[in-house]
């Protein structure tokens, strides 16, 4: 029987419903989880690692490192990993983990729930069962398994606050769909250039490469944004800026709302400047309209079809690992871990 390590980080799945709202309660959670284990042991031999116990809104890049360390320490003892995590930042943490491990040869499956496990109408049990099943499969990717769908982590984004179908990958097909049987969509697996080899062979190539540099800012364009506010930002502490523009990468270029001066200032100050979109589907194309072309001429990069979560974690990972800005810009535009379609 395969061995799976379940790593606990917190989230709604581990919370208890109380009069004041839902909150974390480690003891009651452990009782509830251990009640599920005999059922789950039919699928795999399971150990539990209580790594963190947080609402995922409180998780930070240092916690991503802790998680990567935990997977590294246990990598050769287990066939797969399930990470229990809050839904709010699951797409960030799981994207970060995908950049922090090379030549992954085993499944790392993130899951959580919209309703605590302790509640009768919870989606937790189904997500747990499905994730453990996926962690025994030959998918060697970092994935999110939620509400019968399995998505590549670094393509995923949280789409719904209240629906059981909380995640989707707007620009990439599912990796598997779970019904009476699991429908593995193998043609969608491992489409990036450095293809990991499978099983035991892959594990000998696997390397762990944590580290995320948090000094970036993300700004959202909106009608009426008073761009003189941007002049007051001291760019010195920052290495990167991500601008959430409209549509295919558009933003105002007419005074007094123009973003151009700010973009020029960012690129002159050697910040990696990325234009992404508030629209989830399809790809940013900076040559479509005047604003994008001007930004591109100034040195801004397009996010292509990457999610915001992938852009942020990839940029943080690159900034920690490299100092040459040209190399960072080049790598940012490449498809490193399946996070981006190259057209
Ligand atoms: N606030 C929770 C968290 O992300 C939400 C959830 O788990 O669904 O930890």
Coordinates of C-alpha atoms and ligand atoms in Angstrom, one line a residue:
X1 CA 0.0 0.0 0.0
X2 CA 1.3 3.5 -0.8
X3 CA 2.3 5.9 1.9
X4 CA 1.0 9.4 2.0
X5 CA 2.0 12.2 4.3
X6 CA -0.8 14.6 5.2
X7 CA 0.7 18.0 6.1
X8 CA -1.6 20.3 8.1
X9 CA -1.4 24.1 7.7
X10 CA -4.9 25.1 8.8
X11 CA -7.8 26.7 7.0
X12 CA -11.5 26.3 7.2
X13 CA -11.2 22.5 6.9
X14 CA -9.6 22.5 10.4
X15 CA -11.9 25.1 11.9
X16 CA -14.8 24.7 14.3
X17 CA -18.1 26.5 14.0
X18 CA -18.8 28.6 17.1
X19 CA -21.3 31.3 18.0
X20 CA -18.7 34.0 17.2
X21 CA -18.0 32.5 13.8
X22 CA -15.6 29.8 12.6
X23 CA -12.2 29.6 14.2
X24 CA -9.2 27.3 14.6
X25 CA -9.2 24.8 17.5
X26 CA -6.2 22.4 17.2
X27 CA -7.5 19.9 19.8
X28 CA -11.0 19.4 18.4
X29 CA -9.6 19.3 14.9
X30 CA -7.2 16.5 15.7
X31 CA -10.0 14.4 17.2
X32 CA -12.1 15.0 14.1
X33 CA -9.3 14.2 11.7
X34 CA -8.2 11.1 13.5
X35 CA -11.8 9.8 13.3
X36 CA -11.5 10.0 9.5
X37 CA -8.2 8.2 9.4
X38 CA -9.5 4.6 9.5
X39 CA -11.6 5.3 6.5
X40 CA -8.8 7.0 4.7
X41 CA -6.4 4.1 5.5
X42 CA -8.3 2.0 3.0
X43 CA -6.7 4.2 0.3
X44 CA -3.2 4.6 1.7
X45 CA -1.1 4.4 4.8
X46 CA -1.3 7.9 6.2
X47 CA 0.8 9.9 8.6
X48 CA -0.1 13.4 9.7
X49 CA 2.4 16.2 10.1
X50 CA 0.9 19.1 12.1
X51 CA 3.2 21.8 10.5
X52 CA 1.1 25.0 10.9
X53 CA -2.3 25.9 12.2
X54 CA -3.3 29.2 10.6
X55 CA -6.0 30.9 8.6
X56 CA -4.3 30.9 5.2
X57 CA -4.6 34.7 5.1
X58 CA -1.9 34.7 7.8
X59 CA 0.6 32.6 5.8
X60 CA 3.7 34.3 4.3
X61 CA 6.7 33.4 2.1
X62 CA 8.6 32.1 5.2
X63 CA 5.7 29.6 5.6
X64 CA 6.1 28.4 2.0
X65 CA 9.7 27.7 2.8
X66 CA 8.7 25.7 5.9
X67 CA 6.4 23.7 3.8
X68 CA 9.0 23.0 1.2
X69 CA 11.4 22.0 4.0
X70 CA 8.9 19.6 5.4
X71 CA 8.3 17.9 2.0
X72 CA 12.1 17.7 1.5
X73 CA 12.6 16.1 4.9
X74 CA 10.0 13.5 4.2
X75 CA 10.4 13.1 0.4
X76 CA 11.9 9.7 0.3
X77 CA 9.7 8.1 2.9
X78 CA 6.4 8.8 1.2
X79 CA 4.8 8.1 -2.3
X80 CA 2.8 11.3 -2.2
X81 CA 1.8 14.4 -0.1
X82 CA -1.5 16.0 0.7
X83 CA -1.3 19.5 2.0
X84 CA -4.4 20.7 4.0
X85 CA -4.7 24.4 3.5
X86 CA -7.1 27.3 3.6
X87 CA -8.7 28.2 0.3
X88 CA -7.9 32.0 0.5
X89 CA -4.2 31.7 -0.3
X90 CA -4.1 28.0 -1.5
X91 CA -3.3 29.1 -5.1
X92 CA -0.4 31.3 -3.8
X93 CA 1.2 28.6 -1.6
X94 CA 0.8 25.8 -4.1
X95 CA 2.2 28.0 -6.9
X96 CA 5.2 28.8 -4.7
X97 CA 5.8 25.2 -3.9
X98 CA 5.7 24.4 -7.7
X99 CA 8.6 26.9 -8.2
X100 CA 10.5 25.7 -5.2
X101 CA 10.9 22.1 -6.2
X102 CA 12.6 20.9 -9.4
X103 CA 12.1 17.5 -11.2
X104 CA 9.2 16.6 -8.9
X105 CA 8.6 12.9 -9.1
X106 CA 5.6 12.5 -6.8
X107 CA 2.2 14.1 -6.4
X108 CA 1.8 17.0 -4.0
X109 CA -1.9 17.6 -3.7
X110 CA -3.4 20.7 -1.9
X111 CA -6.9 20.6 -0.6
X112 CA -9.1 22.2 2.0
X113 CA -12.8 22.9 2.3
X114 CA -15.4 25.6 2.1
X115 CA -17.2 24.3 5.2
X116 CA -15.4 22.9 8.3
X117 CA -15.0 19.1 8.6
X118 CA -17.0 19.3 11.8
X119 CA -20.1 20.5 10.0
X120 CA -22.6 18.0 8.7
X121 CA -22.8 19.5 5.2
X122 CA -19.0 19.8 4.8
X123 CA -17.2 19.3 1.6
X124 CA -14.1 18.3 3.6
X125 CA -14.5 14.5 3.7
X126 CA -14.9 14.2 -0.1
X127 CA -12.0 16.5 -0.7
X128 CA -9.8 14.5 1.7
X129 CA -10.7 11.2 0.1
X130 CA -10.2 12.5 -3.4
X131 CA -6.9 14.1 -2.5
X132 CA -5.4 11.0 -0.9
X133 CA -6.5 9.0 -3.9
X134 CA -4.7 11.5 -6.1
X135 CA -1.6 11.4 -3.9
X136 CA -1.3 7.7 -4.7
X137 CA -1.5 8.4 -8.5
X138 CA 1.4 8.9 -10.9
X139 CA 0.7 12.6 -11.3
X140 CA 4.0 14.2 -10.4
X141 CA 2.9 17.8 -10.2
X142 CA 1.8 20.2 -7.5
X143 CA -2.0 20.2 -7.9
X144 CA -5.1 21.5 -6.2
X145 CA -7.9 18.9 -5.7
X146 CA -11.2 20.5 -4.9
X147 CA -14.8 19.5 -5.4
X148 CA -14.0 16.6 -7.7
X149 CA -11.6 18.6 -9.9
X150 CA -7.8 18.4 -10.1
X151 CA -6.0 21.5 -11.3
X152 CA -2.4 22.4 -11.9
X153 CA -1.5 24.5 -8.9
X154 CA 0.3 27.3 -10.7
X155 CA -2.6 27.8 -13.1
X156 CA -5.3 27.9 -10.3
X157 CA -7.2 30.7 -8.8
X158 CA -9.9 31.0 -6.2
X159 CA -13.0 31.8 -8.1
X160 CA -15.8 31.5 -5.6
X161 CA -16.3 32.5 -2.0
X162 CA -19.4 30.5 -1.3
X163 CA -19.6 27.7 -3.9
X164 CA -18.1 24.3 -3.3
X165 CA -16.5 24.7 -6.7
X166 CA -14.0 27.2 -5.3
X167 CA -11.2 26.9 -7.8
X168 CA -10.6 26.8 -11.5
X169 CA -7.7 27.2 -14.0
X170 CA -9.0 29.8 -16.5
X171 CA -6.2 29.2 -19.0
X172 CA -5.5 25.5 -18.6
X173 CA -7.6 22.3 -18.8
X174 CA -8.1 20.1 -15.7
X175 CA -5.6 17.4 -14.8
X176 CA -8.3 15.0 -13.7
X177 CA -12.0 14.8 -13.0
X178 CA -13.4 12.7 -10.3
X179 CA -16.8 10.9 -10.7
X180 CA -17.6 7.3 -10.2
X181 CA -14.1 6.7 -11.6
X182 CA -11.2 9.1 -11.7
X183 CA -10.8 10.4 -15.3
X184 CA -7.1 11.2 -15.5
X185 CA -6.5 13.7 -18.3
X186 CA -3.0 12.6 -18.9
X187 CA -2.5 14.6 -22.1
X188 CA -2.6 17.7 -19.9
X189 CA 0.1 16.6 -17.6
X190 CA 3.7 17.8 -17.6
X191 CA 3.6 20.1 -20.6
X192 CA 6.7 22.2 -19.7
X193 CA 10.1 21.9 -21.2
X194 CA 12.0 20.1 -18.5
X195 CA 9.9 17.0 -18.2
X196 CA 10.4 15.0 -15.0
X197 CA 11.0 11.3 -15.3
X198 CA 8.5 9.2 -13.4
X199 CA 8.5 7.3 -10.1
X200 CA 11.7 6.3 -8.4
X201 CA 14.0 7.5 -11.2
X202 CA 12.5 11.0 -10.9
X203 CA 13.1 11.1 -7.2
X204 CA 16.8 10.8 -7.6
X205 CA 16.7 14.0 -9.7
X206 CA 14.4 16.0 -7.5
X207 CA 15.9 19.0 -5.8
X208 CA 14.5 21.5 -3.4
X209 CA 15.1 25.2 -4.0
X210 CA 13.1 27.3 -1.6
X211 CA 13.4 31.1 -1.1
X212 CA 11.1 33.9 -2.0
X213 CA 11.9 37.6 -2.0
X214 CA 8.9 39.6 -0.8
X215 CA 9.9 43.1 -1.9
X216 CA 7.4 43.6 -4.7
X217 CA 4.2 45.7 -5.0
X218 CA 0.9 44.9 -6.7
X219 CA -1.2 47.8 -7.9
X220 CA -4.7 47.7 -9.5
X221 CA -5.7 50.2 -12.2
X222 CA -9.2 51.5 -11.8
X223 CA -11.2 54.4 -13.3
X224 CA -10.5 57.6 -11.4
X225 CA -7.2 56.2 -9.8
X226 CA -5.4 59.4 -8.7
X227 CA -2.0 58.6 -10.2
X228 CA -0.3 61.4 -8.3
X229 CA -0.5 58.9 -5.4
X230 CA 2.0 56.8 -7.4
X231 CA 4.6 59.7 -7.3
X232 CA 4.7 59.4 -3.5
X233 CA 5.7 55.7 -3.6
X234 CA 9.4 55.3 -2.6
X235 CA 10.5 52.6 -5.0
X236 CA 13.9 52.1 -3.3
X237 CA 12.9 49.1 -1.2
X238 CA 11.3 47.3 -4.1
X239 CA 12.6 45.0 -6.8
X240 CA 9.4 44.4 -8.7
X241 CA 6.0 45.8 -9.4
X242 CA 3.0 44.1 -10.9
X243 CA 0.3 46.3 -12.4
X244 CA -3.2 44.8 -12.7
X245 CA -4.3 46.5 -15.8
X246 CA -7.5 46.1 -17.9
X247 CA -8.2 43.6 -20.7
X248 CA -5.2 42.7 -22.8
X249 CA -2.9 45.0 -20.7
X250 CA -4.5 48.4 -21.1
X251 CA -4.3 51.4 -18.7
X252 CA -5.0 55.1 -18.9
X253 CA -2.5 57.1 -20.8
X254 CA -4.2 60.5 -20.8
X255 CA -3.5 63.1 -18.1
X256 CA -4.3 63.4 -15.2
X257 CA -4.9 59.7 -14.9
X258 CA -1.9 58.4 -17.0
X259 CA 0.2 55.5 -15.6
X260 CA 3.0 56.1 -18.1
X261 CA 5.2 58.3 -15.9
X262 CA 5.0 55.7 -13.1
X263 CA 5.9 52.8 -15.4
X264 CA 8.8 54.7 -16.8
X265 CA 10.0 55.5 -13.2
X266 CA 9.7 51.8 -12.3
X267 CA 11.8 50.6 -15.3
X268 CA 14.3 53.4 -14.8
X269 CA 14.7 52.3 -11.2
X270 CA 15.5 48.8 -12.4
X271 CA 12.2 47.3 -11.0
X272 CA 11.0 44.2 -12.9
X273 CA 7.7 45.8 -14.1
X274 CA 4.9 43.4 -15.1
X275 CA 1.6 44.2 -16.7
X276 CA -1.1 41.6 -15.9
X277 CA -4.9 41.8 -16.4
X278 CA -7.9 42.0 -14.2
X279 CA -9.6 39.6 -16.7
X280 CA -8.9 36.0 -15.8
X281 CA -9.3 34.3 -19.1
X282 CA -6.8 34.5 -22.1
X283 CA -3.5 36.3 -22.4
X284 CA -2.2 39.8 -22.0
X285 CA -0.9 41.1 -25.3
X286 CA 1.0 44.4 -25.0
X287 CA 1.1 45.0 -28.7
X288 CA -2.7 45.1 -29.0
X289 CA -3.2 48.8 -27.9
X290 CA -1.2 52.0 -27.6
X291 CA -0.9 51.8 -23.8
X292 CA 0.6 48.3 -23.8
X293 CA 3.0 49.2 -26.6
X294 CA 4.2 52.2 -24.7
X295 CA 4.7 50.1 -21.5
X296 CA 6.5 47.5 -23.5
X297 CA 8.8 50.1 -25.1
X298 CA 9.6 51.3 -21.6
X299 CA 10.7 47.8 -20.6
X300 CA 7.5 46.4 -18.9
X301 CA 6.9 42.7 -19.3
X302 CA 3.6 41.0 -20.1
X303 CA 2.3 38.4 -17.7
X304 CA 1.0 36.4 -20.7
X305 CA -1.7 34.0 -19.5
X306 CA -0.3 33.5 -16.0
X307 CA -2.5 33.9 -13.0
X308 CA -1.8 36.7 -10.6
X309 CA -0.8 34.1 -8.0
X310 CA 1.7 32.6 -10.4
X311 CA 3.1 36.0 -11.4
X312 CA 3.6 37.0 -7.7
X313 CA 5.2 33.7 -6.5
X314 CA 7.3 33.3 -9.7
X315 CA 8.7 36.8 -9.4
X316 CA 9.4 36.4 -5.7
X317 CA 11.2 33.1 -6.4
X318 CA 13.2 34.6 -9.3
X319 CA 14.2 37.7 -7.3
X320 CA 15.5 35.5 -4.4
X321 CA 17.5 33.3 -6.7
X322 CA 19.0 35.7 -9.3
X323 CA 20.4 39.2 -9.2
X324 CA 20.8 39.9 -12.9
X325 CA 17.7 41.8 -13.9
X326 CA 17.9 40.8 -17.6
X327 CA 18.1 37.1 -16.6
X328 CA 15.1 37.5 -14.3
X329 CA 13.1 39.2 -17.1
X330 CA 14.0 36.4 -19.5
X331 CA 13.1 33.7 -17.0
X332 CA 9.9 35.4 -16.0
X333 CA 8.7 35.1 -19.6
X334 CA 9.6 31.5 -19.9
X335 CA 7.4 28.5 -19.0
X336 CA 9.3 27.2 -16.0
X337 CA 6.8 24.8 -14.3
X338 CA 3.8 24.7 -16.6
X339 CA 2.5 28.0 -15.4
X340 CA 2.4 29.8 -18.7
X341 CA 1.5 29.0 -22.3
X342 CA 4.1 30.0 -24.8
X343 CA 2.4 31.0 -28.0
Ligands
LIG1 N1 -10.1 31.9 5.6 C1 -9.9 30.5 5.3 C2 -8.5 30.3 5.0 O1 -8.1 30.5 3.9 C3 -10.9 30.2 4.2 C4 -10.9 28.7 3.8 O2 -10.1 27.9 4.2 O3 -11.8 28.4 3.0 O4 -7.8 29.8 5.8

